[in-house]
mmCIF file of C-alpha atoms in Angstrom:
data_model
loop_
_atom_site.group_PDB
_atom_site.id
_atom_site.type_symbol
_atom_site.label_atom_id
_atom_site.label_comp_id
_atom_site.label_asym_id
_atom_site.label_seq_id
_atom_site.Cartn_x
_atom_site.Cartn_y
_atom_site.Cartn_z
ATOM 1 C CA UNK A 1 16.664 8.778 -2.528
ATOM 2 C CA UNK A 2 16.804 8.210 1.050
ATOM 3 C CA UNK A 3 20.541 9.655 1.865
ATOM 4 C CA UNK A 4 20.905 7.322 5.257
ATOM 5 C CA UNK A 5 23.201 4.315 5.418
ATOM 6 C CA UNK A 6 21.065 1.261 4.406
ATOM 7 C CA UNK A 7 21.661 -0.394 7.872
ATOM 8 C CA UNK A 8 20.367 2.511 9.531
ATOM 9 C CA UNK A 9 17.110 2.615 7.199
ATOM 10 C CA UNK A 10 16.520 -1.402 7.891
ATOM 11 C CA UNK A 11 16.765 -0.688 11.575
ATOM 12 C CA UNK A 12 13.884 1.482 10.839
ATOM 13 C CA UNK A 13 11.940 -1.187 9.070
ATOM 14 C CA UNK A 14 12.391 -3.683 11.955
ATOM 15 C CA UNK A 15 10.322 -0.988 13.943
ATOM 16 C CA UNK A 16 6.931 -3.286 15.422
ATOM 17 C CA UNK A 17 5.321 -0.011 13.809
ATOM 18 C CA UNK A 18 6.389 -0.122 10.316
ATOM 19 C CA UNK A 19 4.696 -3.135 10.130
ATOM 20 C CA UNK A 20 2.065 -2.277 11.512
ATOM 21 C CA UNK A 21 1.549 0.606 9.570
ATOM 22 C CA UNK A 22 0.642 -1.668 6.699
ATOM 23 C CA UNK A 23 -2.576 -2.186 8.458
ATOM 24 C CA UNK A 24 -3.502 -1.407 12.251
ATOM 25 C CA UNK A 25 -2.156 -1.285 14.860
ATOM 26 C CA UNK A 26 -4.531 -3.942 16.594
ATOM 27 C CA UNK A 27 -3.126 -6.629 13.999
ATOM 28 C CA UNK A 28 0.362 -7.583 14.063
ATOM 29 C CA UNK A 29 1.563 -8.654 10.637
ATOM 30 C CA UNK A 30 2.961 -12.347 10.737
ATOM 31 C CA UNK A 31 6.252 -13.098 11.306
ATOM 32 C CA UNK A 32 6.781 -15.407 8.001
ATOM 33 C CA UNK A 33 5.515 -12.300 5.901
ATOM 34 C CA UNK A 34 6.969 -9.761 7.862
ATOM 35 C CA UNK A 35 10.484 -11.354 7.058
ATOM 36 C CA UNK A 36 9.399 -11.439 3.130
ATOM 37 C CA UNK A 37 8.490 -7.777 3.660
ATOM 38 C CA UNK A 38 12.399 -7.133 4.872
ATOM 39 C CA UNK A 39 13.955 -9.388 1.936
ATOM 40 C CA UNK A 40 12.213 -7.157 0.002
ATOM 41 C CA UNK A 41 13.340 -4.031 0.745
ATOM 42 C CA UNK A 42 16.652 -4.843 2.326
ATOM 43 C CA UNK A 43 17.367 -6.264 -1.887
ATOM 44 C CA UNK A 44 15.256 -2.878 -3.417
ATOM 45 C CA UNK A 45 17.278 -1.022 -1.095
ATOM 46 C CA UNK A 46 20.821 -2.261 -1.765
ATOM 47 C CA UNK A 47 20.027 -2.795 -5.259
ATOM 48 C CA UNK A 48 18.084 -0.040 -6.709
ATOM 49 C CA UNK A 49 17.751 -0.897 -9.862
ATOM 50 C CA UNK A 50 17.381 -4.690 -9.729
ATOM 51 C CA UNK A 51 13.735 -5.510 -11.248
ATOM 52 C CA UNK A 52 12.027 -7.992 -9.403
ATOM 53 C CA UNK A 53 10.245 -10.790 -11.161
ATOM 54 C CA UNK A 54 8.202 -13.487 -9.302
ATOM 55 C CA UNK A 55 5.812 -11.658 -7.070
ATOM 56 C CA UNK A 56 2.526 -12.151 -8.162
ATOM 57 C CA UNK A 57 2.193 -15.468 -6.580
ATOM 58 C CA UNK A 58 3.531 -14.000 -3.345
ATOM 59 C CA UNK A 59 0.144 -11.498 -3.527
ATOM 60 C CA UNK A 60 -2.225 -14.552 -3.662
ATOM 61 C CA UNK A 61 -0.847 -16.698 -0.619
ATOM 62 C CA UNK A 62 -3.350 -17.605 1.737
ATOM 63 C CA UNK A 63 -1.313 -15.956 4.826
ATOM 64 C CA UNK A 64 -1.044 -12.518 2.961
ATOM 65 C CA UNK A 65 -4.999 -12.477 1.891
ATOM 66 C CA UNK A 66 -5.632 -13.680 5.259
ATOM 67 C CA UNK A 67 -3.080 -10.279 6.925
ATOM 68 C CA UNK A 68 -4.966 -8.259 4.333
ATOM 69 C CA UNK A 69 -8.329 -9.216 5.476
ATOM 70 C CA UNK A 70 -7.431 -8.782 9.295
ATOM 71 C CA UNK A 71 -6.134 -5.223 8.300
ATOM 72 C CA UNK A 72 -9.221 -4.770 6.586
ATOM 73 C CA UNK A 73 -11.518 -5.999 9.157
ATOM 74 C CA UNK A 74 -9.288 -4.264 11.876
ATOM 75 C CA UNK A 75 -10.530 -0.866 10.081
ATOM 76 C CA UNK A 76 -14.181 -1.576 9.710
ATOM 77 C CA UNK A 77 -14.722 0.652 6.672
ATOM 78 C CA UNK A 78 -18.066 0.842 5.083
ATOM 79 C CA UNK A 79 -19.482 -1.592 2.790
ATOM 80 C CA UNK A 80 -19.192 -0.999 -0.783
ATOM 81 C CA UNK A 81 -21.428 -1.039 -4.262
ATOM 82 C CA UNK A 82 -22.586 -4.677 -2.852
ATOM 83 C CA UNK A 83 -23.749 -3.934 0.302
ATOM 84 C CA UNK A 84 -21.698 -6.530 1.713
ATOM 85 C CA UNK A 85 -20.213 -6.135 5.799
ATOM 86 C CA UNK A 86 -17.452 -7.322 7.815
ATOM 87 C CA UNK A 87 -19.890 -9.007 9.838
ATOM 88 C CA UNK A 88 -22.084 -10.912 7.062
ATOM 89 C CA UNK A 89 -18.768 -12.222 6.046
ATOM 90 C CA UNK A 90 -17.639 -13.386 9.442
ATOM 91 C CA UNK A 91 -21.906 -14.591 10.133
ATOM 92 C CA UNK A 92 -21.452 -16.184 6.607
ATOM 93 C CA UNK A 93 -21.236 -20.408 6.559
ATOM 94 C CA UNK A 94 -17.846 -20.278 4.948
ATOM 95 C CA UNK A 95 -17.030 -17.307 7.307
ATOM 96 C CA UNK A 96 -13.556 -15.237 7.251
ATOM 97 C CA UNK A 97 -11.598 -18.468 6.019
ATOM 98 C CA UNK A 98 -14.218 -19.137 3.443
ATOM 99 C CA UNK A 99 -14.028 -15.412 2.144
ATOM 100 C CA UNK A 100 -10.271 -15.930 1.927
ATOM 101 C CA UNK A 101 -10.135 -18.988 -0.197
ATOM 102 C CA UNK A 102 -12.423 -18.073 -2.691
ATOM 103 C CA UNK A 103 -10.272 -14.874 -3.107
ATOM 104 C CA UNK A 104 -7.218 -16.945 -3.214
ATOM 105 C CA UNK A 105 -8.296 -18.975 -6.017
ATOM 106 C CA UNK A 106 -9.926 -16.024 -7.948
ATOM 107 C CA UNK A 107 -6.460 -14.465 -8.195
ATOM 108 C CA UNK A 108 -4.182 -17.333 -8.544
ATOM 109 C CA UNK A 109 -6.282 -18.670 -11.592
ATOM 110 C CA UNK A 110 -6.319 -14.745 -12.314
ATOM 111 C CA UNK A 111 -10.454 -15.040 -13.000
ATOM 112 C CA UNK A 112 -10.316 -12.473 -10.441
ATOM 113 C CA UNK A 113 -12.450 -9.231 -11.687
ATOM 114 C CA UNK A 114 -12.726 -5.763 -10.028
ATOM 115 C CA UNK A 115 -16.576 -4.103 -8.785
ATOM 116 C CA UNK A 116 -17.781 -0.833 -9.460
ATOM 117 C CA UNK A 117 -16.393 1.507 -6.847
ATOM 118 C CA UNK A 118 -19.215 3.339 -4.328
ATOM 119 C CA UNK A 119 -18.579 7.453 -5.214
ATOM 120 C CA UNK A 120 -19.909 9.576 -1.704
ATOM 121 C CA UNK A 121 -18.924 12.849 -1.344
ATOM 122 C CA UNK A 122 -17.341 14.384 2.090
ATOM 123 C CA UNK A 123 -18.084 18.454 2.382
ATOM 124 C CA UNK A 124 -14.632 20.851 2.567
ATOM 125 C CA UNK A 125 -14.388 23.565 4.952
ATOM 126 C CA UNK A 126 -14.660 26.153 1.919
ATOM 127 C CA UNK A 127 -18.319 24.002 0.779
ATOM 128 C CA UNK A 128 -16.928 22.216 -1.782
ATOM 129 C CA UNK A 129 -17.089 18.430 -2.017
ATOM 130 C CA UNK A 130 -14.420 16.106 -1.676
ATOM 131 C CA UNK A 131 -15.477 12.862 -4.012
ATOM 132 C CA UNK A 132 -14.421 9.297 -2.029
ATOM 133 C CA UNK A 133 -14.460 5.746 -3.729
ATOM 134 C CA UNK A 134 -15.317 3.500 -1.699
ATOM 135 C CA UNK A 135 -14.305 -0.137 -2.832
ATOM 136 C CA UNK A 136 -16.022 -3.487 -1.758
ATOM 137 C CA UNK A 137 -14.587 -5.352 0.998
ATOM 138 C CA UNK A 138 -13.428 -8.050 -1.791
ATOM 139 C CA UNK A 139 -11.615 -5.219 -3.409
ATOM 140 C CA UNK A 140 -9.988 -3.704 -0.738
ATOM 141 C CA UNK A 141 -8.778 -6.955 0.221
ATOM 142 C CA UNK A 142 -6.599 -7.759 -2.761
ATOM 143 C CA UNK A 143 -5.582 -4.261 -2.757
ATOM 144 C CA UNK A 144 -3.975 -4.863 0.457
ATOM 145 C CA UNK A 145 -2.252 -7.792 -0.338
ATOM 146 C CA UNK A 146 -0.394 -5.963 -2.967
ATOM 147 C CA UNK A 147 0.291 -3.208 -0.807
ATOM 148 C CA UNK A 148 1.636 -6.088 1.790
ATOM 149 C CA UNK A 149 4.591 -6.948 -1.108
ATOM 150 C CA UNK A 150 4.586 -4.113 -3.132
ATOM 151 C CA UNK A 151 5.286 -1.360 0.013
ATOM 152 C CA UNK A 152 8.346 -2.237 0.692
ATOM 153 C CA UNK A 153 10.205 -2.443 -2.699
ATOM 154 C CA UNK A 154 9.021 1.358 -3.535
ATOM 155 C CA UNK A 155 9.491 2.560 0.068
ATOM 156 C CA UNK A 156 12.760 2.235 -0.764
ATOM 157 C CA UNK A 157 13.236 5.073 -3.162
ATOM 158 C CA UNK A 158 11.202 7.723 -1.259
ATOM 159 C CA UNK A 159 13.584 10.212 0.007
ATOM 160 C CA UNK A 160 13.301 11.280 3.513
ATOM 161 C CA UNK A 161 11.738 14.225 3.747
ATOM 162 C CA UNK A 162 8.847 12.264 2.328
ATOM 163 C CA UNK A 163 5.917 11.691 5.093
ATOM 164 C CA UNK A 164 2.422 10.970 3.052
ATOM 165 C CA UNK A 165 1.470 7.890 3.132
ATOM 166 C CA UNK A 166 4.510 6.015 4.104
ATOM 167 C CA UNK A 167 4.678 3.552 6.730
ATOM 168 C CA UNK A 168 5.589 4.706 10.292
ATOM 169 C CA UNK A 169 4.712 8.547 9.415
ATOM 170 C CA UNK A 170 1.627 11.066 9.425
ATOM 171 C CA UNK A 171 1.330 14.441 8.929
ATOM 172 C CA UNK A 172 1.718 14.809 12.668
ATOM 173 C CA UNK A 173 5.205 13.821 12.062
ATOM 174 C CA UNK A 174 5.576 16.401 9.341
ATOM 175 C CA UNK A 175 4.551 19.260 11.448
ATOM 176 C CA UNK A 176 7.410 18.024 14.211
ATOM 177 C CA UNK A 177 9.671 18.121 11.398
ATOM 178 C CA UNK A 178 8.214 22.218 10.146
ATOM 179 C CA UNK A 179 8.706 23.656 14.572
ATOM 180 C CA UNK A 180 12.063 21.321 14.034
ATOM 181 C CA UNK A 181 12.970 23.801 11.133
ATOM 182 C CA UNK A 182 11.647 26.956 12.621
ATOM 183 C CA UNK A 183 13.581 26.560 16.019
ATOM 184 C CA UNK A 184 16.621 26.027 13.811
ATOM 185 C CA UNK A 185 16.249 29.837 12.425
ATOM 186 C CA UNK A 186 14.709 28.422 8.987
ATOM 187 C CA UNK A 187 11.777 30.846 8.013
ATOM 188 C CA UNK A 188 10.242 30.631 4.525
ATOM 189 C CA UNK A 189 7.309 28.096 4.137
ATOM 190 C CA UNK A 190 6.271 27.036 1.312
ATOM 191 C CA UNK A 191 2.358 25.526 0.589
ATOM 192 C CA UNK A 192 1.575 24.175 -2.301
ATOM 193 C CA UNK A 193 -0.960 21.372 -3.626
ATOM 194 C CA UNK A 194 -2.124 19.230 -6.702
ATOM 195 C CA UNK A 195 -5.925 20.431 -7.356
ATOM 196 C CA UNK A 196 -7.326 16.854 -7.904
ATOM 197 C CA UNK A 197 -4.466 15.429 -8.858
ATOM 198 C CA UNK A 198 -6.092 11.873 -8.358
ATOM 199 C CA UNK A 199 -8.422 12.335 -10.721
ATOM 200 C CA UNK A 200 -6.312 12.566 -13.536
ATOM 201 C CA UNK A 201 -3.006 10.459 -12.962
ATOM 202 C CA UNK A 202 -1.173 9.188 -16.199
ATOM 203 C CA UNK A 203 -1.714 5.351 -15.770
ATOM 204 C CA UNK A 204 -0.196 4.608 -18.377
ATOM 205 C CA UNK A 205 3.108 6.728 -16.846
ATOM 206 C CA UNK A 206 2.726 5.164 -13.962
ATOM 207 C CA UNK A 207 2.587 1.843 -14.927
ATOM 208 C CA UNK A 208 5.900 2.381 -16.958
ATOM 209 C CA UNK A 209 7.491 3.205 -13.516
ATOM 210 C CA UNK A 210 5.717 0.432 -11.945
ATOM 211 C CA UNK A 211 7.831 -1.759 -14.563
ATOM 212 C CA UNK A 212 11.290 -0.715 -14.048
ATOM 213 C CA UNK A 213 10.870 -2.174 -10.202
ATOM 214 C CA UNK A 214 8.680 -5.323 -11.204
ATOM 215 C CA UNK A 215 8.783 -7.202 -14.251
ATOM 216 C CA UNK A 216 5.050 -8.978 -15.144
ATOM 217 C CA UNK A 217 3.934 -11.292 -17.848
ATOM 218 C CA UNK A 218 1.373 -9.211 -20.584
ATOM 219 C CA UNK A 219 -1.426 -11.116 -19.128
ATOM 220 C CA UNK A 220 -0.642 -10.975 -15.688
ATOM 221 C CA UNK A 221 -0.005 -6.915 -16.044
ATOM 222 C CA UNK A 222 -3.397 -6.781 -17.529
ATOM 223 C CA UNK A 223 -4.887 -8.957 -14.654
ATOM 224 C CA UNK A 224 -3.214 -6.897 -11.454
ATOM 225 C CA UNK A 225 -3.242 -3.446 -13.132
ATOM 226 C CA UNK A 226 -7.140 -3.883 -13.187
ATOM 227 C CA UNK A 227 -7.203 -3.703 -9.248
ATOM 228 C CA UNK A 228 -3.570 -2.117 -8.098
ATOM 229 C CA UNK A 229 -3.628 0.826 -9.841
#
C-alpha cells in the first residue's frame, strides 16, 4: 500500500487534476460528487478493510450519469456496434438530458442490459495487431459512472510506485520517475509485460477481490458485473 501519511495522500486527491483525471480535463467534475469521491477514499483509505455497502444507487444518480456523459462526450470516441454519435444524441428530441434519464431508469430498475462490443484492430510496430473493443456510447456511459464511485475506494490500495491508469499519472510521469532513479546512481532496468493479459483475466478472481471492498446483493452483483467488469 501507499506508504505516505493519509493526510498527505488526501492533499493529493484535492488536486483540480485528480478529478479531472476521471474524465477530461475540459469538464470539471461537480462539486457535490467530487466531495462523495473524497468521503470515499478518505474512509477506504483510513479504513482498509471496511467493506462498503450502499453504492449502487450512488452509480445511477442523475448528476453522476450526467459527469459520465460530459466525460464521455468531452472525449468524442467513436460510435459503437449501433452506430450511434455524440451528436445524434445531442440533435436527438430528448437530447443529452433525455439520453441521461432513460439510462437512469434502466439502471435503477436494473433492466439495464449491456451491447455487443465493436472489435477493430490497431497495427503494432512489429505488424502485429492490437484488438480494441469499442463499446456504445450507452455503455461507456455507465461504465463511467462506476468508475466515478468505484476509483476512489481502490485507488486507495495502489502503492506508489504504481502509475497505469491511475488518476493524476501517465507514463510520462513514470519515465520522470526511471531519469529520477538513474541520476540517483540506480542502474539495472527491468522490462517486463503480460502478453495479452486482458484477454484472459480470471473474472471470477477478480470479482472475489471486487467483494472484499464492496458488498452487493446476488442480483445486483449479477446486474453491475454484466457492464463493470
Amino acid at each position: 500500500m501507499d506508504k505516505r501519511p493519509v493526510t498527505e495522500q488526501l492533499e493529493f486527491w484535492k488536486a483540480e487534476d485528480i478529478w479531472l483525471h476521471a474524465g477530461h480535463k475540459g469538464v470539471k467534475i461537480p462539486e457535490k460528487l467530487s466531495s462523495l469521491r473524497q468521503k470515499l477514499y478518505r474512509k477506504a483509505k483510513e479504513e482498509p478493510k471496511f467493506r462498503f455497502y450502499v453504492l449502487y444507487d450512488r452509480i445511477f444518480r442523475k448528476d453522476v450519469i450526467a459527469c459520465a456523459y460530459a466525460i464521455a462526450r468531452a472525449k468524442n470516441g467513436a460510435p459503437g456496434v449501433d452506430g450511434v454519435t455524440f451528436k445524434q444524441i445531442d440533435a436527438s428530441p430528448e437530447g443529452s438530458d433525455g439520453f441521461v434519464d432513460s439510462l437512469h431508469e434502466a439502471l435503477r430498475t436494473k433492466t439495464y442490459k449491456p451491447d455487443a462490443v465493436r472489435r477493430v484492430y490497431i497495427p503494432k510496430p512489429d505488424g502485429r495487431q492490437r484488438p480494441l473493443g469499442i463499446p456504445t456510447i450507452r455503455d461507456r456511459v455507465a461504465q463511467l459512472a462506476a468508475l466515478l464511485i468505484l476509483e476512489p475506494i481502490f485507488e486507495a490500495d495502489f502503492l506508489d510506485c504504481s502509475y497505469g491508469f491511475r488518476p493524476g499519472r501517465s507514463a510520462h510521469d513514470a519515465l520522470k520517475e526511471i531519469y529520477k532513479n538513474i541520476e540517483q546512481g540506480r542502474k539495472a532496468v527491468y522490462d517486463a509485460d503480460m502478453s495479452v493479459y486482458f484477454d484472459s483475466i480470471p473474472h471470477d478472481k477478480l470479482m472475489k477481490c471486487h467483494d472484499q471492498k464492496w458488498h452487493l446483493s446476488v442480483s445486483a452483483k449479477k446486474h453491475i458485473s454484466s457492464f463493470c467488469v
